[in-house]
Amino acid sequence: MQFSDLIKKLKAYEKKPDFPLIKRAYAFAEKAHEGQRRATGEAYIEHPLHVACILADLKLDDVTIAAALLHDVVEDTEFTQKDITNEFGKEIAQIVEGMTKIKTLKNLSREDYHAETIRKVILASVKDIRIILIKLADRLHNMRTISVFREEKRQRIASDALEVYAPIAHKLGIASIKWEMEDLAFEQLHPDIYVDINKKIQQSHKEREKEIAKIKRLLQEELQGTKISCDISGRPKHIYSIYRKMYKKNKSFEEIYDLSALRIITDTVRHCYELLGIIHNIWTPIPKEFDDYIATPKSNMYQSLHTVVIGPMNKPVEIQIRTEEMHEIAEQGIAAHWKYKGHGSDNEFDQKLKWMIEVNELQKDSEDAKEFLKMLHIDFFEDEIFTFTPKGKVIELPKGAGILDFAYGVHSDLGDKCIAAKVNGLFVPLRATLRNGDRVEIITAKNQHPSRDWLKIVKTSKAASKIKRYITLTQKVPVQSFKKEEEIKKELEAWIIDVDSMSKPEILLSKCCRPTPGDKIIGFSRSIGKVNIHRNDCSAVKRRVADRKKVTVRWVDSIGRTVEIKVDAENRTGLFAEILNTLIAQSTSIKHAHAKAMGDQFVECSFEMETAGLEHLQDLIKRLRRISGVRHVFIGNMSS
Ligand code: MN
């Protein structure tokens, strides 16, 4: 790669590129990195130069390109932030500073590390979105040159790409970076599956080309005599996305890849709809497979018409129809939007970045990184649904979102006071989930207020952060620490789940889906003797199923919503009442209570009661053990 290649790219799209600036930035970076080499053996300057070229492919402005050339100077050379400011001014210096700040502590667990990195990237980029764009280009170039690193480092960089940067690229709508990054990372992490899928794609290549050529010919015949001009092409499918679909839908390669995919690009929105009409007229559409993302764009700005028809070979064909501008936004997302609409005070542009501000709010409130990551996962990976207010305003939500998410999506006051809703005219409870197209009318009550339980129902980070804010503002959390807490949890978890083929494994109930006795569950053995339990329908399961060894797990027979608790205590006046009060105060409904003296010193009390699940149970046990005189607390046949 030569500097002249970058100049060529710039000339291709910028009317008046600021060449003196770009040249100065390049010269400065080249001098600063002089003598440094990359692991590949090339001079260091190759790296920032490639990063700048990736951004030039996205047609970004001079400032971004200059900052990209300088992005590693402060971190890796003797030059300082001040030098950059003096030489290039505040705007560029701030972007470089933002890049330098995205450094994460290394001694964190994998999940915490990913959460922490996303947090830092977002934090830095709220100031200037171009920081994220350079970071993505930086990581993409690292992925392209990954083969020179040793195994361990390759795995780390690849998993960062898959867990952190590709999702960010997706959220910003930069499909071109997302696809490439995902496929490169997947090749590192699962080389055998990658090779297998790739081979199968190559094998079916010719047949597919033939089919697409036939569809193209037929369509062009239909278009004769109309004034619609369009470009029809086969759509490449990406290896990682095929793999994910195979997993998600539990289907074979053939079943997933059997669909031919076509893309039609035309000049105007009107022609998009006309083309759709023509296509539906020639081939029978599959009704449920039609999506109009032109009328309701995805939150990452994506627009297109999607349809699936039974094509000329009597097989389903996926078709996307869009204008050129839509196509550019589909590939380059926020970067293209930047170019078309500019930035700064642009209201529409700000709207598109709203999620970033929301995530930024959330991270301020999250006590731990995992909690933050859980919410982030939902915001990042779940499909979207579109719901409507009674007045027809669109509220976009992740799949599986409910009434509260909707209410908070409209306004935080509406969320705080929400008690139920009418969905498409029918009353539904607070826990109800919403579907695409639902018309939702929120019902409120003056004396309603958010509770901690709501956090278990909501899916969006926005709702979660509002609820948390309310709770921290209004409630004092006791700052007492209980030594036994962690132990109780372990005991309980070991007791309630049977794991096939393992004796006494350490059971970890996942925080993302909070399995409760009775839920369908699935286990993954992460390392020897440790099993993570998720609910079957947990979105994390779908994503991670490949990384870990699946094990068969089940709730032990005796566990249910009704549980028997036994308390072994010193016999003193008022003890039984105190235990009962403790249980009732935790909103436990007690079906049966009984006390039996064991000699004249001790008493055994037993309670049959309904619990709201494991956490509730853990909490009860913790509280019972704090009552003076209590020696042991048992559950059913479990001892403590
Ligand atoms: Mn770099």
PDB file of N, CA and C in Angstrom, residues 7 161 485 572:
ATOM      1  N   ILE A   7      -4.450   8.756  -1.758  1.00  0.00           N
ATOM      2  CA  ILE A   7      -4.784   9.975  -2.498  1.00  0.00           C
ATOM      3  C   ILE A   7      -5.767   9.675  -3.639  1.00  0.00           C
ATOM      4  N   ALA A 161     -13.291  -9.160  18.086  1.00  0.00           N
ATOM      5  CA  ALA A 161     -13.944  -8.724  16.850  1.00  0.00           C
ATOM      6  C   ALA A 161     -15.387  -9.213  16.811  1.00  0.00           C
ATOM      7  N   GLU A 485     -23.615 -15.262  52.224  1.00  0.00           N
ATOM      8  CA  GLU A 485     -24.507 -15.118  51.045  1.00  0.00           C
ATOM      9  C   GLU A 485     -24.082 -15.989  49.857  1.00  0.00           C
ATOM     10  N   ARG A 572     -36.846 -20.163  71.898  1.00  0.00           N
ATOM     11  CA  ARG A 572     -37.000 -18.959  72.726  1.00  0.00           C
ATOM     12  C   ARG A 572     -38.348 -18.326  72.429  1.00  0.00           C
TER      13      ARG A 572
END
